[in-house]
Amino acid sequence: MADPLSSRCIALSRPFWVHIGNWLWRILNFFWFTVMWSLATNIVSTRLTSQADFPADTPVGWMLHHLVLTGSLTSCLLMLTALVGIVRRRTARHLAPTSSSSLSTQQRTALIRGTHKEYRKRFTQSLSGMPFMSIDLLERSDLVASSGPLGSYQQKTSHDFSLSPVSSLLQAYDEAGHALLVLGAPGSGKTMLLLDLAMHLLERAERDPTHPIPMILHLSSWGNKQPFASWLEAQMSLIYGLPAHLSQALLADQQVLFLLDGLDEVEARRRTACIETIAAYRQAHFVPLVVCSRREEYLAQVARFPFPGVVTLQALPFQRVIDYLEELGESMQAVRTALQTDVALQTLLTTPLMLSVLVHVYTNAAADELFTAPSRDQLFEHYLQRMLQVLGKQSPFSPQPAVQWLRWLALCMRKEHLAEIYLEWLQRSWLPPQWASRLERVLIGLVVAGTLGLPTGVIVGLLVWFVRGASPAILSGMLSSPG
């Protein structure tokens, strides 16, 4: 799950005295609430239990016997509270952005560095300690609409387009005029290249204050009933923690460069509408944009992006796979030996994803473990078992329930066409009917208990206090009275 970045980064970019003022304000509010509640409770309990004035051993009695000290401390605390409140209010007015403003320089720098750190973390975790593999890129001219309405696009013949190698996705992005479509097979490394591109663009944004801030968003959550700009704002708030007014200001000032991943994860019947919506947004605002998708899913659509450039990711050459395994050393000797003669295994290892999975499963494996080349499903099954063994040492959950819950979550995500999951997206309808009804009863009970429990507890406590503390004399008098 992606972690909201910018709200934390923006908060950290404020001056230290702002944090001290906010901290003092919370402490003083808690202090005054506690004091007022305690005094009210003390006054009520004393009046209910005693006919005389407040005893000296009670808080109110002690304050009445030390009026000078009490008055001095109260005056000082009131002055401090008023001062902190005034400073905090003026600071809030000074730091709050107007409708036409955007991030301050400090906030922009904090957002860029925090986002870069998060992308670097994702990139490193995806590699899992293995070296990054270079991927061949080819620029094509036949997979985008060159002009005219999207609906009038027709597939060109093999002689109408050119193929030219590209050294990096950053080069392709620059040469395409900052509007690029990236296509590849499943597991070909699209997301990794997108993260690498985002980190390079973040470095540009940090050096150049006019450069837009790159943000990776996943198209799987897009709905055609929601305006595209509204969806962008909602995703910026959900994933990057930006307040609504900052998201709107950044969009209005065109200070964001969107890297949209997972067009293929959009529901099949909505992909054409998604392409047309993104194309219309690009044409209306002429903003830099990058879109990633699986190749077959994109080619199955009637619509085409009117982008200046498109890049396709190529399958891994056999020799590059061998070189990569040799770079890993003796731990992959069995795999290298099997690859020399096993054509099925060679066919399987054509993408970085499958190569990475195989390396995780068969590191330091014996030769007899690869006597028969595993199928794609078997390889993923072995990978899951290996990961559960590794994580099982750090987790209290046993593998079997973990697999069941992962399957349940995968089915729910597939049903909702989600490629990423956030706690905010969990729905009651995902649970089995009996579980949903139990959860509903528990939540209702908690709400009722929270609403009625505190007042009831206070009343019962006062009654018990009265009966056990103040009433012995009253009760004894009532019992000894005639009749």
C-alpha positions as a printed NumPy array, in Angstrom:
array([[  0.   ,   0.   ,   0.   ],
       [  1.203,   3.41 ,  -0.749],
       [  1.864,   5.617,   2.164],
       [  0.519,   9.238,   2.202],
       [  3.679,  11.287,   1.79 ],
       [  3.11 ,  14.929,   1.32 ],
       [  1.063,  15.773,   4.409],
       [  3.924,  14.515,   6.561],
       [  6.552,  16.213,   4.371],
       [  4.68 ,  19.52 ,   4.279],
       [  4.216,  19.466,   8.047],
       [  7.927,  18.852,   8.57 ],
       [  8.788,  21.786,   6.301],
       [  7.174,  24.313,   8.649],
       [  9.342,  26.325,  11.103],
       [ 10.057,  24.667,  14.438],
       [  8.208,  27.353,  16.389],
       [  4.994,  26.469,  14.553],
       [  5.252,  22.885,  15.843],
       [  6.013,  24.169,  19.361],
       [  2.961,  26.463,  19.225],
       [  0.672,  23.655,  18.066],
       [  2.038,  21.377,  20.773],
       [  1.518,  24.019,  23.498],
       [ -2.008,  24.714,  22.242],
       [ -2.974,  21.04 ,  22.515],
       [ -1.4  ,  20.766,  25.98 ],
       [ -3.179,  23.887,  27.253],
       [ -6.526,  22.771,  25.851],
       [ -6.151,  19.408,  27.548],
       [ -5.111,  21.14 ,  30.797],
       [ -8.095,  23.499,  30.884],
       [-10.533,  20.723,  29.995],
       [ -9.134,  18.512,  32.77 ],
       [ -9.175,  21.34 ,  35.344],
       [-12.73 ,  22.434,  34.538],
       [-14.005,  18.852,  34.572],
       [-12.268,  18.114,  37.877],
       [-13.565,  21.283,  39.524],
       [-17.105,  20.668,  38.322],
       [-16.998,  17.086,  39.597],
       [-15.546,  18.211,  42.915],
       [-18.159,  20.925,  43.398],
       [-21.069,  18.63 ,  42.55 ],
       [-19.815,  15.791,  44.743],
       [-19.083,  18.109,  47.669],
       [-22.529,  19.728,  47.526],
       [-24.19 ,  16.319,  47.359],
       [-22.23 ,  14.882,  50.263],
       [-21.797,  17.837,  52.638],
       [-23.883,  20.738,  53.886],
       [-20.833,  22.695,  55.051],
       [-18.365,  24.715,  53.018],
       [-15.704,  23.032,  50.953],
       [-13.261,  21.171,  53.226],
       [ -9.64 ,  22.278,  53.08 ],
       [ -8.51 ,  18.843,  51.874],
       [-10.58 ,  19.114,  48.67 ],
       [ -9.204,  20.817,  45.521],
       [-11.819,  23.588,  45.662],
       [-11.246,  24.101,  49.366],
       [ -7.466,  24.346,  48.881],
       [ -7.946,  26.939,  46.129],
       [-10.289,  29.007,  48.323],
       [ -7.731,  29.   ,  51.141],
       [ -4.934,  30.096,  48.763],
       [ -6.689,  32.69 ,  46.638],
       [ -3.583,  34.8  ,  45.94 ],
       [ -1.539,  31.882,  44.641],
       [ -4.512,  30.446,  42.771],
       [ -5.315,  33.791,  41.162],
       [ -1.703,  34.394,  40.13 ],
       [ -1.297,  30.955,  38.54 ],
       [ -4.669,  31.202,  36.813],
       [ -3.855,  34.657,  35.408],
       [ -0.483,  33.486,  34.079],
       [ -1.978,  30.42 ,  32.449],
       [ -4.807,  32.435,  30.908],
       [ -2.324,  34.947,  29.489],
       [ -0.175,  32.115,  28.113],
       [ -3.222,  30.451,  26.552],
       [ -4.361,  33.718,  24.948],
       [ -0.857,  34.431,  23.638],
       [ -0.453,  30.951,  22.142],
       [ -3.916,  31.18 ,  20.588],
       [ -3.2  ,  34.56 ,  18.96 ],
       [  0.183,  33.46 ,  17.604],
       [ -1.254,  30.192,  16.321],
       [ -4.141,  31.952,  14.576],
       [ -1.877,  34.47 ,  12.872],
       [  0.532,  31.722,  11.868],
       [ -2.317,  29.725,  10.36 ],
       [ -3.403,  32.754,   8.329],
       [  0.14 ,  33.308,   7.142],
       [  0.783,  29.675,   6.154],
       [ -2.649,  28.888,   4.714],
       [ -2.55 ,  29.072,   0.909],
       [ -5.034,  31.234,  -0.911],
       [ -7.174,  29.905,  -3.735],
       [ -4.601,  31.022,  -6.305],
       [ -1.467,  29.866,  -4.484],
       [  0.229,  26.504,  -4.419],
       [  3.002,  24.831,  -2.48 ],
       [  5.591,  27.055,  -0.878],
       [  9.242,  26.475,  -1.756],
       [  9.81 ,  24.551,   1.477],
       [  6.696,  22.442,   0.979],
       [  7.583,  21.692,  -2.645],
       [ 11.092,  20.597,  -1.67 ],
       [  9.749,  18.421,   1.151],
       [  7.178,  16.812,  -1.161],
       [  9.771,  16.084,  -3.854],
       [ 12.287,  14.588,  -1.441],
       [  9.676,  12.539,   0.409],
       [  8.239,  11.207,  -2.843],
       [ 11.707,  10.403,  -4.177],
       [ 12.51 ,   8.498,  -0.977],
       [  9.291,   6.482,  -1.27 ],
       [  9.912,   5.631,  -4.94 ],
       [ 13.473,   4.605,  -4.158],
       [ 12.145,   2.366,  -1.379],
       [  9.663,   0.689,  -3.742],
       [ 12.349,   0.28 ,  -6.396],
       [ 14.766,  -1.321,  -3.934],
       [ 12.112,  -3.623,  -2.469],
       [ 11.09 ,  -4.789,  -5.947],
       [ 14.692,  -5.711,  -6.754],
       [ 15.017,  -7.651,  -3.456],
       [ 18.766,  -7.203,  -3.43 ],
       [ 19.277,  -8.296,  -7.037],
       [ 20.898,  -6.109,  -9.706],
       [ 18.637,  -4.098, -11.994],
       [ 18.371,  -5.626, -15.465],
       [ 18.486,  -3.423, -18.535],
       [ 15.502,  -3.774, -20.883],
       [ 15.567,  -3.18 , -24.628],
       [ 13.192,  -0.427, -25.748],
       [ 11.894,   0.16 , -29.27 ],
       [ 10.144,   3.316, -30.372],
       [  7.221,   2.736, -32.723],
       [  5.09 ,   5.084, -34.768],
       [  2.127,   2.847, -35.58 ],
       [  0.413,   2.474, -32.195],
       [ -0.804,   6.036, -31.636],
       [ -3.22 ,   8.295, -33.495],
       [ -1.308,  10.875, -35.49 ],
       [ -4.185,  13.254, -36.195],
       [ -7.937,  13.464, -36.453],
       [-10.544,  12.09 , -34.07 ],
       [ -9.692,   8.997, -32.094],
       [-12.549,   7.03 , -33.581],
       [-11.181,   7.388, -37.112],
       [ -7.912,   5.589, -36.313],
       [ -7.015,   2.714, -38.624],
       [ -4.231,   0.178, -38.186],
       [ -1.261,   0.926, -40.422],
       [  0.504,  -1.666, -42.475],
       [  3.909,  -3.023, -41.602],
       [  5.521,  -0.567, -44.05 ],
       [  3.958,   2.531, -42.451],
       [  5.964,   2.569, -39.24 ],
       [  9.562,   2.539, -38.124],
       [ 11.407,   0.773, -35.307],
       [ 14.253,   2.55 , -33.555],
       [ 16.037,   1.532, -30.344],
       [ 15.935,   3.866, -27.353],
       [ 18.601,   3.864, -24.662],
       [ 16.281,   4.792, -21.786],
       [ 12.703,   5.694, -20.982],
       [ 13.877,   9.19 , -20.04 ],
       [ 15.298,   9.677, -23.529],
       [ 12.057,   8.445, -25.096],
       [ 10.059,  10.809, -22.879],
       [ 12.161,  13.819, -23.896],
       [ 12.122,  12.949, -27.586],
       [  8.355,  12.401, -27.544],
       [  7.658,  15.927, -26.331],
       [  6.751,  14.848, -22.803],
       [  3.768,  12.696, -23.813],
       [  4.598,   9.   , -23.993],
       [  2.852,   5.627, -24.153],
       [  4.746,   2.641, -22.722],
       [  3.656,  -0.86 , -23.777],
       [  4.947,  -4.274, -22.79 ],
       [  4.063,  -7.853, -22.021],
       [  2.989,  -8.942, -18.505],
       [  6.015,  -8.835, -16.224],
       [  8.2  ,  -7.063, -18.786],
       [  9.287,  -4.385, -16.289],
       [  6.924,  -1.494, -17.06 ],
       [  6.393,  -0.522, -13.421],
       [ 10.11 ,  -0.657, -12.62 ],
       [ 10.933,   1.562, -15.599],
       [  8.17 ,   3.943, -14.559],
       [  9.659,   4.207, -11.057],
       [ 13.097,   4.814, -12.56 ],
       [ 11.67 ,   7.529, -14.826],
       [  9.851,   9.134, -11.892],
       [ 13.056,   9.338,  -9.842],
       [ 14.938,  11.014, -12.705],
       [ 12.102,  13.504, -13.195],
       [ 11.995,  14.223,  -9.447],
       [ 15.677,  15.132,  -9.604],
       [ 14.851,  17.579, -12.401],
       [ 11.963,  19.017, -10.383],
       [ 14.234,  19.582,  -7.384],
       [ 16.786,  21.452,  -9.505],
       [ 14.225,  23.416, -11.532],
       [ 11.35 ,  25.08 ,  -9.6  ],
       [  9.296,  25.343, -12.818],
       [  9.483,  21.612, -13.578],
       [  6.258,  19.716, -12.704],
       [  6.343,  17.166,  -9.9  ],
       [  5.959,  13.582, -11.187],
       [  3.324,  11.478,  -9.435],
       [  2.575,   7.835, -10.183],
       [ -1.133,   6.967, -10.156],
       [ -2.807,   3.654, -10.953],
       [ -5.687,   3.708, -13.411],
       [ -7.39 ,   0.619, -11.973],
       [ -9.503,   2.782,  -9.649],
       [-10.749,   5.095, -12.4  ],
       [-14.496,   5.196, -12.996],
       [-16.074,   6.661, -16.116],
       [-18.824,   8.347, -14.074],
       [-16.262,  10.555, -12.333],
       [-14.654,  13.542, -14.114],
       [-11.009,  12.819, -14.815],
       [ -9.787,  15.945, -13.009],
       [-11.823,  14.983,  -9.93 ],
       [-10.308,  11.489, -10.027],
       [ -6.815,  12.982, -10.21 ],
       [ -7.522,  15.199,  -7.177],
       [ -8.923,  12.273,  -5.198],
       [ -5.89 ,  10.098,  -5.979],
       [ -3.472,  12.884,  -5.039],
       [ -5.212,  13.168,  -1.683],
       [ -5.416,   9.414,  -1.093],
       [ -1.912,   8.386,  -2.151],
       [  0.123,  11.528,  -1.461],
       [ -1.916,  13.015,   1.389],
       [ -2.402,  16.402,  -0.301],
       [ -5.28 ,  18.546,   0.987],
       [ -8.021,  19.232,  -1.54 ],
       [ -7.125,  22.9  ,  -2.006],
       [ -3.486,  22.043,  -2.749],
       [ -4.475,  19.326,  -5.218],
       [ -6.751,  21.769,  -7.031],
       [ -4.079,  24.474,  -7.066],
       [ -1.41 ,  22.103,  -8.399],
       [ -3.731,  20.937, -11.167],
       [ -4.774,  24.494, -12.039],
       [ -1.134,  25.632, -12.206],
       [ -0.111,  22.472, -14.124],
       [  2.604,  21.684, -11.585],
       [  2.07 ,  17.897, -11.664],
       [  3.369,  15.386, -14.211],
       [  1.175,  12.291, -14.038],
       [  2.643,   8.858, -14.706],
       [ -0.432,   6.664, -15.164],
       [  0.173,   2.944, -14.726],
       [ -2.135,  -0.017, -15.305],
       [ -4.423,   0.878, -18.204],
       [ -4.838,  -2.887, -18.655],
       [ -6.188,  -3.115, -15.079],
       [ -9.183,  -0.958, -16.02 ],
       [-12.332,  -2.987, -16.617],
       [-12.32 ,  -4.218, -20.236],
       [-15.565,  -2.52 , -21.212],
       [-14.292,   0.814, -19.866],
       [-10.79 ,   0.884, -21.396],
       [-11.789,   2.661, -24.594],
       [-13.606,   5.31 , -22.568],
       [-10.539,   5.629, -20.34 ],
       [ -8.268,   6.179, -23.352],
       [-10.62 ,   8.789, -24.776],
       [-10.909,  10.553, -21.407],
       [ -7.139,  10.753, -20.917],
       [ -6.65 ,  11.898, -24.508],
       [ -9.282,  14.609, -24.098],
       [ -7.66 ,  15.794, -20.85 ],
       [ -4.244,  15.921, -22.544],
       [ -5.617,  17.875, -25.512],
       [ -7.534,  20.298, -23.284],
       [ -4.639,  21.1  , -20.926],
       [ -1.57 ,  20.092, -22.993],
       [  0.202,  18.71 , -19.919],
       [  3.102,  16.225, -19.817],
       [  1.822,  12.694, -19.436],
       [  3.015,   9.09 , -19.451],
       [  0.693,   6.072, -19.685],
       [  1.711,   2.412, -19.164],
       [ -0.238,  -0.617, -20.323],
       [  0.105,  -4.206, -21.392],
       [  0.494,  -4.297, -25.142],
       [ -2.262,  -6.773, -26.061],
       [ -4.905,  -5.077, -23.913],
       [ -4.135,  -1.704, -25.507],
       [ -4.143,  -3.038, -29.07 ],
       [ -7.541,  -4.652, -28.475],
       [ -9.11 ,  -1.19 , -28.104],
       [-10.528,   0.898, -30.933],
       [ -9.27 ,   4.192, -29.521],
       [ -5.637,   5.303, -29.631],
       [ -3.705,   7.916, -27.681],
       [ -2.742,  10.995, -29.724],
       [  0.726,  11.01 , -28.161],
       [  3.876,  11.955, -30.069],
       [  5.665,   8.767, -29.025],
       [  5.185,   5.148, -27.998],
       [  7.781,   2.725, -26.648],
       [  7.492,  -1.053, -26.463],
       [  9.472,  -3.227, -24.059],
       [ 11.189,  -6.172, -25.676],
       [ 11.565,  -9.749, -24.427],
       [ 14.827, -10.636, -22.708],
       [ 17.414, -12.14 , -25.071],
       [ 18.671, -15.561, -24.004],
       [ 22.275, -14.392, -23.707],
       [ 21.283, -11.55 , -21.404],
       [ 19.532, -14.015, -19.098],
       [ 22.701, -16.125, -18.991],
       [ 24.863, -13.073, -18.29 ],
       [ 22.505, -12.003, -15.504],
       [ 22.63 , -15.431, -13.854],
       [ 26.414, -15.518, -14.138],
       [ 26.515, -12.143, -12.385],
       [ 24.709, -13.76 ,  -9.433],
       [ 27.522, -16.286,  -9.041],
       [ 27.59 , -19.928,  -7.972],
       [ 24.167, -19.734,  -6.312],
       [ 22.543, -20.019,  -9.77 ],
       [ 24.81 , -22.734, -11.206],
       [ 22.001, -25.315, -11.38 ],
       [ 19.718, -22.909, -13.218],
       [ 22.411, -22.   , -15.741],
       [ 23.097, -25.666, -16.416],
       [ 19.404, -26.443, -16.921],
       [ 18.938, -23.477, -19.242],
       [ 21.53 , -24.757, -21.714],
       [ 19.35 , -27.714, -22.737],
       [ 15.812, -26.985, -21.481],
       [ 13.901, -25.111, -24.199],
       [ 10.753, -24.873, -22.029],
       [ 12.7  , -23.087, -19.312],
       [ 14.253, -20.768, -21.889],
       [ 10.77 , -19.889, -23.15 ],
       [  9.594, -19.189, -19.618],
       [ 12.396, -16.73 , -18.807],
       [ 11.63 , -13.96 , -21.288],
       [ 10.563, -11.272, -18.807],
       [ 12.269,  -9.739, -15.759],
       [  9.367, -10.832, -13.536],
       [  9.697, -14.534, -14.328],
       [ 13.482, -14.35 , -14.058],
       [ 13.217, -12.665, -10.65 ],
       [ 10.728, -15.271,  -9.401],
       [ 12.941, -18.129, -10.577],
       [ 16.002, -16.595,  -8.892],
       [ 14.125, -16.31 ,  -5.59 ],
       [ 12.897, -19.905,  -5.77 ],
       [ 16.013, -21.693,  -7.017],
       [ 18.889, -19.822,  -5.414],
       [ 21.411, -22.45 ,  -4.237],
       [ 19.17 , -25.172,  -5.664],
       [ 20.461, -28.636,  -6.483],
       [ 20.514, -29.871, -10.058],
       [ 17.79 , -32.493,  -9.465],
       [ 15.331, -29.755,  -8.399],
       [ 15.294, -28.491, -11.994],
       [ 15.162, -31.912, -13.642],
       [ 11.748, -30.939, -15.034],
       [ 11.189, -27.283, -15.892],
       [  8.358, -25.817, -13.804],
       [  5.348, -24.286, -15.468],
       [  4.435, -20.66 , -14.848],
       [  1.793, -21.62 , -12.254],
       [  4.141, -24.04 , -10.5  ],
       [  6.86 , -21.424, -10.359],
       [  4.542, -18.918,  -8.706],
       [  3.315, -21.6  ,  -6.284],
       [  6.901, -22.351,  -5.244],
       [  7.615, -18.636,  -4.969],
       [  4.641, -18.141,  -2.643],
       [  5.744, -21.02 ,  -0.433],
       [  9.3  , -19.677,  -0.268],
       [  8.131, -16.166,   0.656],
       [  5.794, -17.519,   3.335],
       [  8.668, -19.481,   4.819],
       [ 10.814, -16.356,   4.956],
       [  8.064, -14.145,   6.334],
       [  6.822, -16.859,   8.698],
       [  9.879, -16.349,  10.856],
       [  8.827, -12.737,  11.437],
       [  5.05 , -13.206,  11.548],
       [  2.749, -14.881,  14.099],
       [  0.462, -16.175,  11.314],
       [  0.775, -19.696,   9.969],
       [  1.153, -20.139,   6.175],
       [ -2.185, -21.857,   5.478],
       [ -4.492, -19.114,   6.871],
       [ -2.267, -16.486,   5.25 ],
       [ -2.706, -18.14 ,   1.836],
       [ -6.481, -18.305,   2.313],
       [ -6.697, -14.623,   3.207],
       [ -4.431, -13.676,   0.299],
       [ -6.689, -15.605,  -2.08 ],
       [ -9.752, -13.893,  -0.65 ],
       [ -8.124, -10.475,  -1.039],
       [ -6.994, -11.268,  -4.589],
       [-10.519, -12.333,  -5.578],
       [-11.999,  -9.151,  -4.087],
       [ -9.422,  -6.987,  -5.862],
       [-10.05 ,  -8.787,  -9.147],
       [-13.796,  -8.319,  -8.76 ],
       [-13.329,  -4.596,  -8.117],
       [-10.616,  -4.27 , -10.823],
       [ -8.015,  -3.064,  -8.323],
       [ -4.268,  -3.475,  -8.707],
       [ -3.451,  -1.698,  -5.437],
       [ -5.239,  -1.824,  -2.1  ],
       [ -5.69 ,   0.758,   0.648],
       [ -7.457,   0.366,   3.959],
       [ -9.849,   3.138,   2.891],
       [-11.02 ,   0.949,  -0.001],
       [-12.055,  -2.079,   2.069],
       [-15.782,  -2.669,   1.7  ],
       [-18.303,  -4.445,   3.919],
       [-19.697,  -6.172,   0.808],
       [-16.384,  -8.06 ,   0.402],
       [-17.114, -10.155,   3.51 ],
       [-19.278, -13.305,   3.481],
       [-22.919, -12.541,   4.473],
       [-22.614, -14.096,   7.954],
       [-19.387, -12.189,   8.669],
       [-20.884,  -8.929,   7.401],
       [-23.899,  -9.268,   9.685],
       [-21.687, -10.04 ,  12.705],
       [-19.484,  -7.055,  11.949],
       [-22.554,  -4.834,  11.641],
       [-23.84 ,  -5.962,  15.064],
       [-20.422,  -5.399,  16.649],
       [-20.125,  -1.899,  15.173],
       [-23.638,  -0.971,  16.307],
       [-22.813,  -2.232,  19.793],
       [-19.608,  -0.189,  19.906],
       [-21.419,   2.958,  18.758],
       [-24.19 ,   2.514,  21.331],
       [-21.685,   1.741,  24.079],
       [-19.557,   4.743,  23.159],
       [-22.595,   7.045,  23.008],
       [-24.345,   5.913,  26.179],
       [-21.534,   4.357,  28.177],
       [-19.7  ,   7.503,  29.308],
       [-22.748,   9.448,  30.577],
       [-24.158,   6.32 ,  32.211],
       [-20.824,   5.588,  33.868],
       [-20.591,   9.129,  35.286],
       [-24.13 ,   8.993,  36.692],
       [-23.633,   5.549,  38.204],
       [-20.291,   6.642,  39.655],
       [-21.844,   9.692,  41.332],
       [-24.673,   7.567,  42.736],
       [-22.233,   5.002,  44.13 ],
       [-20.088,   7.803,  45.534],
       [-23.155,   9.342,  47.182],
       [-24.443,   6.072,  48.621],
       [-21.066,   4.848,  49.907],
       [-19.578,   8.152,  51.052],
       [-22.094,  10.826,  51.931],
       [-25.156,   8.95 ,  52.98 ],
       [-24.175,   7.001,  56.14 ],
       [-25.443,   9.756,  58.377],
       [-28.562,  10.298,  56.25 ],
       [-29.264,   6.575,  56.06 ],
       [-28.711,   6.074,  59.787],
       [-31.066,   8.928,  60.517],
       [-33.688,   7.46 ,  58.23 ],
       [-33.345,   4.016,  59.819],
       [-33.533,   5.372,  63.393],
       [-36.553,   7.636,  62.735],
       [-39.934,   6.393,  63.96 ],
       [-42.348,   4.778,  61.604]])
